[in-house]
Each structure stands twice: as structure tokens, then as C-alpha cells.
């Protein structure tokens, strides 16, 4: 079977239960989170052989995060213990006309402070087919940016294919004196598969794309393929928000050879949309790891993203049987 290693910050997500505000709630729900951890979890739940490399403090917060991921079937050999603190983030869910709010509390985290020799990439990447990482890691600071680059270079050297999710987080890049375009380009130059929309591509190429959505996307994809000769596939989702719990989500996959696939689903009764993008990435990777064609991979990505919207917390925990039931339109009680 094909193996994947994800690399990124492990976080704890804290959310007021229901629709309460942080200002009023006496308690918080806590989930293990982090975009790349979410992808690793989703793939492990779908039966893949997946590892996760990260760094958490050597205390009960860190150890319980490791235990949670391991409980979902993720190989945690690459999760190092050390440093002082767990990265946290707070999510207040939207309701009615009120938007979802995110507050990050992660500076100085064990992951952000990890020395460059924390991971032995040659060892961790041996026998691995895919490395998955995202634009969040380099946004955290110069240390994480150097670690991401070391991982990607080692992966390239070992013939490991790279999956990169742009995951642009403007709130994070502001935290250090960085050049996002230069750093992201250096990482994407090694990637085979990129998750990103025309805005992510605009950031990478330092130019805007105009025209209608279809035209913008085709132009952006062509420009990205010509700038990054290794890049083979670009996948993204776009959402039309109709009400807070009713969206339309479309997926698009562009291939270097000019082929493009699009799919669309309707999301209704949304319980929690955080992590939908990670579930999409995991679903597309699931398709790729299973040898599906891109149409199928786009459909699987959207299906997993749709299912994730029904679940509180960050990660998709669905099994293949759940995916099959969704794809067959089986919303009924399964007995
Ligand atoms: O996609 C979900 C992530 O946004 C969440 O897990 C937190 O990694 C995170 C981030 O940096 O936003």
C-alpha cells in the first residue's frame, strides 16, 4: 500500500459549545486540530498507512494529542516531545448572520520553536510515497519555514511526491518579517500536487487574474504550471454561501495536460465547517492513493468535505462505508 507522511503544527481547538460567544461561555469544547493533522487523521480513518510529524510539549496536553491521533490510527513516530507550549486556537461558530471567528494563540508553540534538527527526515521519509504539508507552517516563523523546506528537500531527494495545501492565513504571516511569495514559491517548486485557488496562485506569482471564474481559474492554472515544472495537479474548492448552514461547494482539479474536472455538492444543515478544506484534500489524496482518476478524486474530495460539515470538531473521522453511503445518496437510517 502507498504511504503518506503529513507534517505540521498540532493544535488544540477550543470552541464555546453551541452558538455561545467566548465572552459568555463558562466552558469550552476541545479538539485536536491543525490542518495537516486533520488530513492525516482523515486518511488514517479511511484505512491508509499515514504518519504525522510534529512537535508537542512533553506534558499531558501534548501527550493526549499524540494519544488521540494514534487512536485514530495515525503513526505518531514523527511526533516529537519538547518545547514549552501547545498551539491553541479558539473558534466561535457563526450563527444566523454572524460569521465564524478564529483567534490564534500559538506563538512560541513547541512546533514553532522546533530546532532544525528536530526531525530526521531521511529516516521518517523512508518507504514514504507522499509528503503532505501546507502554507500554514512557513507562516509561523523562520524556524518552521526552514523545517518545511528541509522536509521538502529531503522528500525530493528520496523521490517522495509532495502534496502542498496553500492554506493562506493572512493573520499568521503578519507575525514575522517574511516574504510569503518567495517562501511559498520555494516550497511549491517541489510539489506534484497543490491545493489552491486563483488567489493562492496570484500570491505565488505576484499577479492577479481577471475575467469570469472559469477563465480566471484556467489562466491561473496555466501560469502556475508554467512557473512550476514539477507541478502536475492543482485542486481547489470554491464555496457559495447561501445561508450560514446552506452552502454550495464546488471542486475543480486542473491537470498539467490541460484536462480539468469540476464537481459540485450542496451542503445543508451545516454543523461545523472548520476543517472542510482539509477533508477535501484528504478525499482527493484518498482517490489518488487508491489509483482513482481525477473525476473520481474530485468527487471523493467533495464527498468527504460534505460529510465533514456534519461533524463537530476539525477532523473528518469517516470510513469508506460512510463515503459509499453518501455517494449513493443514502441519508436514511442505516440499520
Ligand atoms: O483547516 C483547519 C485549520 O485551520 C485548523 O485546524 C487550525 O491549522 C490550523 C490553522 O492554522 O488555521
mmCIF file of C-alpha atoms and ligand atoms in Angstrom:
data_model
loop_
_atom_site.group_PDB
_atom_site.id
_atom_site.type_symbol
_atom_site.label_atom_id
_atom_site.label_comp_id
_atom_site.label_asym_id
_atom_site.label_seq_id
_atom_site.Cartn_x
_atom_site.Cartn_y
_atom_site.Cartn_z
ATOM 1 C CA UNK A 1 0.000 0.000 0.000
ATOM 2 C CA UNK A 2 1.068 3.594 -0.509
ATOM 3 C CA UNK A 3 2.229 5.584 2.497
ATOM 4 C CA UNK A 4 1.849 9.263 3.317
ATOM 5 C CA UNK A 5 3.553 11.447 5.914
ATOM 6 C CA UNK A 6 1.941 14.738 6.938
ATOM 7 C CA UNK A 7 3.953 17.491 8.623
ATOM 8 C CA UNK A 8 2.625 20.472 10.555
ATOM 9 C CA UNK A 9 1.633 22.010 13.840
ATOM 10 C CA UNK A 10 -0.563 20.039 16.219
ATOM 11 C CA UNK A 11 -3.131 22.304 17.798
ATOM 12 C CA UNK A 12 -5.897 22.211 20.294
ATOM 13 C CA UNK A 13 -9.056 23.847 19.140
ATOM 14 C CA UNK A 14 -11.274 25.347 21.831
ATOM 15 C CA UNK A 15 -14.855 26.239 21.000
ATOM 16 C CA UNK A 16 -17.744 27.561 23.051
ATOM 17 C CA UNK A 17 -20.419 24.870 22.892
ATOM 18 C CA UNK A 18 -23.362 25.528 20.586
ATOM 19 C CA UNK A 19 -23.579 29.113 19.453
ATOM 20 C CA UNK A 20 -22.268 30.825 22.555
ATOM 21 C CA UNK A 21 -19.675 33.602 22.466
ATOM 22 C CA UNK A 22 -16.301 33.385 24.192
ATOM 23 C CA UNK A 23 -17.453 36.349 26.267
ATOM 24 C CA UNK A 24 -20.299 34.399 27.826
ATOM 25 C CA UNK A 25 -19.375 30.735 27.836
ATOM 26 C CA UNK A 26 -18.321 29.074 31.099
ATOM 27 C CA UNK A 27 -16.821 26.079 29.230
ATOM 28 C CA UNK A 28 -15.025 25.125 26.053
ATOM 29 C CA UNK A 29 -15.121 22.039 23.873
ATOM 30 C CA UNK A 30 -11.614 20.855 22.992
ATOM 31 C CA UNK A 31 -10.498 19.014 19.876
ATOM 32 C CA UNK A 32 -7.132 18.046 18.493
ATOM 33 C CA UNK A 33 -6.639 20.088 15.333
ATOM 34 C CA UNK A 34 -4.144 21.541 12.893
ATOM 35 C CA UNK A 35 -4.714 21.418 9.147
ATOM 36 C CA UNK A 36 -2.115 18.718 8.406
ATOM 37 C CA UNK A 37 -3.094 16.643 11.459
ATOM 38 C CA UNK A 38 -6.658 16.782 10.121
ATOM 39 C CA UNK A 39 -5.523 15.393 6.763
ATOM 40 C CA UNK A 40 -3.515 12.628 8.465
ATOM 41 C CA UNK A 41 -6.482 11.711 10.679
ATOM 42 C CA UNK A 42 -8.948 11.645 7.792
ATOM 43 C CA UNK A 43 -6.687 9.382 5.712
ATOM 44 C CA UNK A 44 -5.934 7.063 8.625
ATOM 45 C CA UNK A 45 -9.673 6.686 9.253
ATOM 46 C CA UNK A 46 -10.072 5.732 5.593
ATOM 47 C CA UNK A 47 -7.610 2.916 6.164
ATOM 48 C CA UNK A 48 -4.393 4.429 4.808
ATOM 49 C CA UNK A 49 -0.965 3.932 6.281
ATOM 50 C CA UNK A 50 -0.314 7.520 7.408
ATOM 51 C CA UNK A 51 2.279 9.116 9.647
ATOM 52 C CA UNK A 52 2.319 12.565 11.198
ATOM 53 C CA UNK A 53 5.439 14.563 12.060
ATOM 54 C CA UNK A 54 5.031 17.392 14.551
ATOM 55 C CA UNK A 55 6.244 18.596 17.959
ATOM 56 C CA UNK A 56 4.200 18.971 21.123
ATOM 57 C CA UNK A 57 5.136 19.749 24.729
ATOM 58 C CA UNK A 58 6.142 16.866 26.961
ATOM 59 C CA UNK A 59 3.142 17.261 29.261
ATOM 60 C CA UNK A 60 -0.399 15.928 29.413
ATOM 61 C CA UNK A 61 -1.643 18.368 26.767
ATOM 62 C CA UNK A 62 0.964 17.211 24.274
ATOM 63 C CA UNK A 63 0.767 13.551 25.184
ATOM 64 C CA UNK A 64 -3.021 13.467 24.975
ATOM 65 C CA UNK A 65 -2.872 14.956 21.471
ATOM 66 C CA UNK A 66 -0.449 12.186 20.470
ATOM 67 C CA UNK A 67 -2.768 9.597 22.012
ATOM 68 C CA UNK A 68 -5.795 10.996 20.183
ATOM 69 C CA UNK A 69 -4.075 10.885 16.804
ATOM 70 C CA UNK A 70 -2.734 7.417 17.492
ATOM 71 C CA UNK A 71 -6.244 6.349 18.489
ATOM 72 C CA UNK A 72 -7.430 7.318 15.006
ATOM 73 C CA UNK A 73 -4.747 5.104 13.525
ATOM 74 C CA UNK A 74 -2.091 7.712 12.715
ATOM 75 C CA UNK A 75 1.538 6.582 13.082
ATOM 76 C CA UNK A 76 2.938 9.121 15.559
ATOM 77 C CA UNK A 77 6.614 8.088 15.449
ATOM 78 C CA UNK A 78 7.396 11.524 13.963
ATOM 79 C CA UNK A 79 5.672 13.420 16.795
ATOM 80 C CA UNK A 80 8.459 14.750 18.990
ATOM 81 C CA UNK A 81 8.022 15.810 22.611
ATOM 82 C CA UNK A 82 9.668 19.070 23.646
ATOM 83 C CA UNK A 83 9.328 22.815 23.881
ATOM 84 C CA UNK A 84 7.024 24.754 26.138
ATOM 85 C CA UNK A 85 3.544 25.038 24.797
ATOM 86 C CA UNK A 86 0.745 23.639 22.765
ATOM 87 C CA UNK A 87 -0.552 25.811 19.919
ATOM 88 C CA UNK A 88 -4.139 26.807 20.650
ATOM 89 C CA UNK A 89 -6.901 28.328 18.638
ATOM 90 C CA UNK A 90 -10.383 29.420 19.533
ATOM 91 C CA UNK A 91 -13.346 29.098 17.201
ATOM 92 C CA UNK A 92 -16.639 30.832 17.814
ATOM 93 C CA UNK A 93 -19.174 29.326 15.436
ATOM 94 C CA UNK A 94 -21.233 31.563 13.223
ATOM 95 C CA UNK A 95 -24.995 31.618 13.517
ATOM 96 C CA UNK A 96 -27.706 33.448 11.608
ATOM 97 C CA UNK A 97 -25.999 36.488 10.108
ATOM 98 C CA UNK A 98 -22.973 36.175 12.411
ATOM 99 C CA UNK A 99 -19.690 34.958 10.917
ATOM 100 C CA UNK A 100 -17.403 32.322 12.417
ATOM 101 C CA UNK A 101 -14.448 33.881 14.258
ATOM 102 C CA UNK A 102 -10.975 32.435 14.780
ATOM 103 C CA UNK A 103 -8.460 33.632 17.381
ATOM 104 C CA UNK A 104 -4.968 32.137 17.282
ATOM 105 C CA UNK A 105 -2.959 31.671 20.457
ATOM 106 C CA UNK A 106 0.022 29.768 19.179
ATOM 107 C CA UNK A 107 3.138 31.940 19.161
ATOM 108 C CA UNK A 108 6.072 30.252 20.860
ATOM 109 C CA UNK A 109 4.473 26.816 20.461
ATOM 110 C CA UNK A 110 6.581 23.673 20.659
ATOM 111 C CA UNK A 111 6.212 23.317 16.912
ATOM 112 C CA UNK A 112 7.047 26.947 16.107
ATOM 113 C CA UNK A 113 10.181 26.735 18.278
ATOM 114 C CA UNK A 114 11.380 23.367 16.977
ATOM 115 C CA UNK A 115 15.113 23.390 16.171
ATOM 116 C CA UNK A 116 16.013 22.470 12.593
ATOM 117 C CA UNK A 117 17.459 19.117 13.574
ATOM 118 C CA UNK A 118 14.248 18.003 15.351
ATOM 119 C CA UNK A 119 13.245 15.535 12.654
ATOM 120 C CA UNK A 120 15.454 13.027 10.932
ATOM 121 C CA UNK A 121 13.861 13.350 7.504
ATOM 122 C CA UNK A 122 15.884 10.592 5.889
ATOM 123 C CA UNK A 123 14.543 8.161 8.456
ATOM 124 C CA UNK A 124 10.975 9.487 8.530
ATOM 125 C CA UNK A 125 10.649 9.551 4.754
ATOM 126 C CA UNK A 126 11.991 6.089 4.119
ATOM 127 C CA UNK A 127 9.280 3.982 2.447
ATOM 128 C CA UNK A 128 7.004 7.022 2.087
ATOM 129 C CA UNK A 129 5.253 7.795 -1.221
ATOM 130 C CA UNK A 130 3.768 11.202 -0.392
ATOM 131 C CA UNK A 131 4.655 14.094 1.919
ATOM 132 C CA UNK A 132 1.771 16.442 2.700
ATOM 133 C CA UNK A 133 2.328 19.904 4.147
ATOM 134 C CA UNK A 134 0.781 23.333 3.956
ATOM 135 C CA UNK A 135 1.379 27.055 3.729
ATOM 136 C CA UNK A 136 0.498 27.380 7.429
ATOM 137 C CA UNK A 137 3.866 26.040 8.600
ATOM 138 C CA UNK A 138 6.101 28.629 6.886
ATOM 139 C CA UNK A 139 3.719 31.370 8.067
ATOM 140 C CA UNK A 140 4.578 30.546 11.692
ATOM 141 C CA UNK A 141 8.111 31.918 11.621
ATOM 142 C CA UNK A 142 11.597 31.467 10.190
ATOM 143 C CA UNK A 143 12.207 28.223 12.110
ATOM 144 C CA UNK A 144 9.081 26.447 10.824
ATOM 145 C CA UNK A 145 9.775 27.821 7.325
ATOM 146 C CA UNK A 146 13.286 26.291 7.452
ATOM 147 C CA UNK A 147 11.873 22.985 8.743
ATOM 148 C CA UNK A 148 9.276 22.879 5.970
ATOM 149 C CA UNK A 149 11.960 23.500 3.382
ATOM 150 C CA UNK A 150 14.213 20.809 4.875
ATOM 151 C CA UNK A 151 11.325 18.318 4.752
ATOM 152 C CA UNK A 152 10.514 19.158 1.150
ATOM 153 C CA UNK A 153 14.148 18.965 0.019
ATOM 154 C CA UNK A 154 14.664 15.626 1.730
ATOM 155 C CA UNK A 155 11.419 14.338 0.185
ATOM 156 C CA UNK A 156 12.551 15.443 -3.279
ATOM 157 C CA UNK A 157 15.879 13.728 -2.744
ATOM 158 C CA UNK A 158 14.118 10.466 -1.833
ATOM 159 C CA UNK A 159 11.688 10.610 -4.763
ATOM 160 C CA UNK A 160 8.763 11.205 -2.383
ATOM 161 C CA UNK A 161 5.924 13.076 -4.065
ATOM 162 C CA UNK A 162 4.797 16.290 -2.415
ATOM 163 C CA UNK A 163 1.281 17.486 -1.765
ATOM 164 C CA UNK A 164 1.047 21.128 -0.722
ATOM 165 C CA UNK A 165 -2.039 22.913 0.541
ATOM 166 C CA UNK A 166 -1.722 26.706 0.173
ATOM 167 C CA UNK A 167 -3.932 27.317 3.256
ATOM 168 C CA UNK A 168 -3.242 31.040 3.159
ATOM 169 C CA UNK A 169 -3.721 32.532 6.641
ATOM 170 C CA UNK A 170 -3.096 36.310 6.492
ATOM 171 C CA UNK A 171 -3.357 36.597 10.296
ATOM 172 C CA UNK A 172 -0.314 34.340 10.661
ATOM 173 C CA UNK A 173 2.001 35.796 8.019
ATOM 174 C CA UNK A 174 1.763 39.156 9.759
ATOM 175 C CA UNK A 175 3.512 37.675 12.807
ATOM 176 C CA UNK A 176 7.028 37.773 11.391
ATOM 177 C CA UNK A 177 9.046 39.743 8.918
ATOM 178 C CA UNK A 178 8.644 37.407 5.961
ATOM 179 C CA UNK A 179 8.319 37.266 2.229
ATOM 180 C CA UNK A 180 5.376 34.850 1.747
ATOM 181 C CA UNK A 181 5.690 34.833 -2.020
ATOM 182 C CA UNK A 182 9.360 33.808 -2.029
ATOM 183 C CA UNK A 183 8.958 31.149 0.664
ATOM 184 C CA UNK A 184 5.806 29.609 -0.785
ATOM 185 C CA UNK A 185 7.344 29.515 -4.272
ATOM 186 C CA UNK A 186 10.354 27.661 -2.926
ATOM 187 C CA UNK A 187 8.055 25.014 -1.429
ATOM 188 C CA UNK A 188 5.649 24.747 -4.353
ATOM 189 C CA UNK A 189 8.603 24.311 -6.719
ATOM 190 C CA UNK A 190 8.950 20.793 -5.247
ATOM 191 C CA UNK A 191 5.246 19.904 -5.251
ATOM 192 C CA UNK A 192 3.431 17.494 -7.571
ATOM 193 C CA UNK A 193 0.007 18.321 -6.214
ATOM 194 C CA UNK A 194 -1.150 21.667 -4.953
ATOM 195 C CA UNK A 195 -4.368 22.627 -3.257
ATOM 196 C CA UNK A 196 -5.074 26.257 -4.014
ATOM 197 C CA UNK A 197 -7.460 28.608 -5.747
ATOM 198 C CA UNK A 198 -6.734 31.505 -8.101
ATOM 199 C CA UNK A 199 -5.978 33.733 -5.075
ATOM 200 C CA UNK A 200 -3.309 31.324 -3.755
ATOM 201 C CA UNK A 201 -1.824 31.214 -7.249
ATOM 202 C CA UNK A 202 -1.975 35.014 -7.527
ATOM 203 C CA UNK A 203 0.033 35.245 -4.302
ATOM 204 C CA UNK A 204 2.643 32.812 -5.636
ATOM 205 C CA UNK A 205 3.018 34.506 -8.986
ATOM 206 C CA UNK A 206 2.657 38.083 -7.797
ATOM 207 C CA UNK A 207 -0.069 38.865 -10.323
ATOM 208 C CA UNK A 208 -3.847 38.958 -10.479
ATOM 209 C CA UNK A 209 -6.134 37.017 -12.788
ATOM 210 C CA UNK A 210 -9.231 38.577 -14.292
ATOM 211 C CA UNK A 211 -12.389 37.582 -16.121
ATOM 212 C CA UNK A 212 -15.127 35.196 -15.020
ATOM 213 C CA UNK A 213 -14.425 32.412 -12.530
ATOM 214 C CA UNK A 214 -13.772 29.785 -15.199
ATOM 215 C CA UNK A 215 -11.423 31.996 -17.188
ATOM 216 C CA UNK A 216 -9.554 33.206 -14.093
ATOM 217 C CA UNK A 217 -9.013 29.707 -12.915
ATOM 218 C CA UNK A 218 -7.791 28.394 -16.272
ATOM 219 C CA UNK A 219 -5.368 31.274 -16.631
ATOM 220 C CA UNK A 220 -4.108 30.868 -13.070
ATOM 221 C CA UNK A 221 -3.590 27.123 -13.516
ATOM 222 C CA UNK A 222 -1.725 27.613 -16.810
ATOM 223 C CA UNK A 223 0.502 30.248 -15.231
ATOM 224 C CA UNK A 224 1.239 28.003 -12.244
ATOM 225 C CA UNK A 225 2.082 25.016 -14.469
ATOM 226 C CA UNK A 226 4.482 27.109 -16.490
ATOM 227 C CA UNK A 227 6.194 28.578 -13.407
ATOM 228 C CA UNK A 228 6.464 25.234 -11.562
ATOM 229 C CA UNK A 229 7.574 22.485 -13.965
ATOM 230 C CA UNK A 230 7.140 19.713 -11.397
ATOM 231 C CA UNK A 231 3.565 20.603 -10.584
ATOM 232 C CA UNK A 232 1.122 18.179 -12.157
ATOM 233 C CA UNK A 233 -2.224 18.759 -10.460
ATOM 234 C CA UNK A 234 -3.996 21.738 -8.856
ATOM 235 C CA UNK A 235 -7.147 21.120 -6.825
ATOM 236 C CA UNK A 236 -9.402 23.589 -5.098
ATOM 237 C CA UNK A 237 -12.829 24.181 -3.736
ATOM 238 C CA UNK A 238 -14.953 27.267 -4.031
ATOM 239 C CA UNK A 239 -17.977 27.989 -1.939
ATOM 240 C CA UNK A 240 -21.103 29.991 -2.458
ATOM 241 C CA UNK A 241 -22.579 30.808 0.922
ATOM 242 C CA UNK A 242 -26.337 30.919 0.757
ATOM 243 C CA UNK A 243 -27.110 30.938 4.465
ATOM 244 C CA UNK A 244 -24.949 30.088 7.450
ATOM 245 C CA UNK A 245 -25.966 26.439 7.186
ATOM 246 C CA UNK A 246 -26.564 26.156 3.458
ATOM 247 C CA UNK A 247 -23.667 26.449 1.016
ATOM 248 C CA UNK A 248 -22.790 25.198 -2.401
ATOM 249 C CA UNK A 249 -19.337 23.753 -2.659
ATOM 250 C CA UNK A 250 -17.632 23.134 -5.964
ATOM 251 C CA UNK A 251 -14.374 21.375 -6.645
ATOM 252 C CA UNK A 252 -12.043 21.857 -9.517
ATOM 253 C CA UNK A 253 -8.999 19.831 -10.468
ATOM 254 C CA UNK A 254 -6.680 21.083 -13.203
ATOM 255 C CA UNK A 255 -4.072 18.822 -14.753
ATOM 256 C CA UNK A 256 -0.879 19.879 -16.484
ATOM 257 C CA UNK A 257 -2.108 18.319 -19.746
ATOM 258 C CA UNK A 258 -4.998 20.817 -19.837
ATOM 259 C CA UNK A 259 -7.710 18.480 -18.544
ATOM 260 C CA UNK A 260 -9.978 19.931 -15.864
ATOM 261 C CA UNK A 261 -12.650 18.278 -13.726
ATOM 262 C CA UNK A 262 -15.384 20.050 -11.851
ATOM 263 C CA UNK A 263 -17.940 18.733 -9.387
ATOM 264 C CA UNK A 264 -20.445 20.401 -7.108
ATOM 265 C CA UNK A 265 -22.368 19.497 -3.956
ATOM 266 C CA UNK A 266 -24.961 21.258 -1.851
ATOM 267 C CA UNK A 267 -24.241 21.451 1.870
ATOM 268 C CA UNK A 268 -27.198 21.938 4.132
ATOM 269 C CA UNK A 269 -27.684 21.697 7.874
ATOM 270 C CA UNK A 270 -24.029 22.589 8.393
ATOM 271 C CA UNK A 271 -22.837 21.692 11.872
ATOM 272 C CA UNK A 272 -19.180 22.757 11.644
ATOM 273 C CA UNK A 273 -17.364 23.948 8.542
ATOM 274 C CA UNK A 274 -13.862 24.213 10.020
ATOM 275 C CA UNK A 275 -11.661 21.524 8.513
ATOM 276 C CA UNK A 276 -13.797 21.208 5.361
ATOM 277 C CA UNK A 277 -10.794 22.135 3.214
ATOM 278 C CA UNK A 278 -8.626 19.548 4.954
ATOM 279 C CA UNK A 279 -11.302 16.903 4.400
ATOM 280 C CA UNK A 280 -11.388 17.871 0.721
ATOM 281 C CA UNK A 281 -7.594 17.500 0.490
ATOM 282 C CA UNK A 282 -7.767 14.157 2.293
ATOM 283 C CA UNK A 283 -10.538 12.952 -0.033
ATOM 284 C CA UNK A 284 -8.579 13.911 -3.155
ATOM 285 C CA UNK A 285 -5.475 12.215 -1.737
ATOM 286 C CA UNK A 286 -7.597 9.173 -0.876
ATOM 287 C CA UNK A 287 -8.626 8.998 -4.527
ATOM 288 C CA UNK A 288 -5.041 9.396 -5.713
ATOM 289 C CA UNK A 289 -3.666 6.826 -3.242
ATOM 290 C CA UNK A 290 -6.359 4.383 -4.408
ATOM 291 C CA UNK A 291 -5.419 4.959 -8.062
ATOM 292 C CA UNK A 292 -8.725 6.674 -8.998
ATOM 293 C CA UNK A 293 -8.956 9.035 -11.960
ATOM 294 C CA UNK A 294 -9.239 12.761 -11.261
ATOM 295 C CA UNK A 295 -13.011 12.882 -11.746
ATOM 296 C CA UNK A 296 -13.375 10.263 -9.063
ATOM 297 C CA UNK A 297 -10.802 12.020 -6.848
ATOM 298 C CA UNK A 298 -12.724 15.314 -7.139
ATOM 299 C CA UNK A 299 -15.955 13.535 -6.248
ATOM 300 C CA UNK A 300 -14.353 11.793 -3.279
ATOM 301 C CA UNK A 301 -12.821 15.064 -2.071
ATOM 302 C CA UNK A 302 -16.179 16.817 -2.164
ATOM 303 C CA UNK A 303 -17.946 13.883 -0.527
ATOM 304 C CA UNK A 304 -15.518 13.868 2.394
ATOM 305 C CA UNK A 305 -15.728 17.666 2.687
ATOM 306 C CA UNK A 306 -19.531 17.445 2.700
ATOM 307 C CA UNK A 307 -19.515 14.758 5.379
ATOM 308 C CA UNK A 308 -17.076 16.786 7.493
ATOM 309 C CA UNK A 309 -19.576 19.655 7.585
ATOM 310 C CA UNK A 310 -21.935 17.373 9.536
ATOM 311 C CA UNK A 311 -19.408 16.740 12.315
ATOM 312 C CA UNK A 312 -18.289 18.968 15.210
ATOM 313 C CA UNK A 313 -14.526 19.367 15.588
ATOM 314 C CA UNK A 314 -11.825 19.770 12.981
ATOM 315 C CA UNK A 315 -11.200 16.345 11.526
ATOM 316 C CA UNK A 316 -13.106 14.019 9.243
ATOM 317 C CA UNK A 317 -13.476 10.678 11.028
ATOM 318 C CA UNK A 318 -15.409 8.946 8.263
ATOM 319 C CA UNK A 319 -14.836 5.456 6.938
ATOM 320 C CA UNK A 320 -15.123 4.168 3.393
ATOM 321 C CA UNK A 321 -18.611 2.834 4.198
ATOM 322 C CA UNK A 322 -19.722 6.382 5.149
ATOM 323 C CA UNK A 323 -18.330 7.723 1.885
ATOM 324 C CA UNK A 324 -20.076 4.984 -0.086
ATOM 325 C CA UNK A 325 -23.376 5.674 1.670
ATOM 326 C CA UNK A 326 -23.059 9.405 0.971
ATOM 327 C CA UNK A 327 -22.168 8.843 -2.678
ATOM 328 C CA UNK A 328 -25.192 6.562 -3.063
ATOM 329 C CA UNK A 329 -27.373 9.296 -1.574
ATOM 330 C CA UNK A 330 -28.148 7.189 1.463
ATOM 331 C CA UNK A 331 -29.098 9.770 4.079
ATOM 332 C CA UNK A 332 -31.540 7.332 5.647
ATOM 333 C CA UNK A 333 -31.005 5.478 8.887
ATOM 334 C CA UNK A 334 -28.545 2.679 8.293
ATOM 335 C CA UNK A 335 -29.710 -0.454 10.100
HETATM 336 O O1 LIG B 1 -8.341 23.780 8.462
HETATM 337 C C1 LIG B 1 -8.457 23.791 9.843
HETATM 338 C C2 LIG B 1 -7.313 24.562 10.403
HETATM 339 O O2 LIG B 1 -7.466 25.907 10.067
HETATM 340 C C3 LIG B 1 -7.225 24.421 11.883
HETATM 341 O O3 LIG B 1 -7.047 23.077 12.252
HETATM 342 C C4 LIG B 1 -6.204 25.276 12.532
HETATM 343 O O4 LIG B 1 -4.214 24.597 11.480
HETATM 344 C C5 LIG B 1 -4.970 25.478 11.746
HETATM 345 C C6 LIG B 1 -4.730 26.836 11.264
HETATM 346 O O5 LIG B 1 -3.580 27.219 11.270
HETATM 347 O O6 LIG B 1 -5.653 27.535 10.870
#
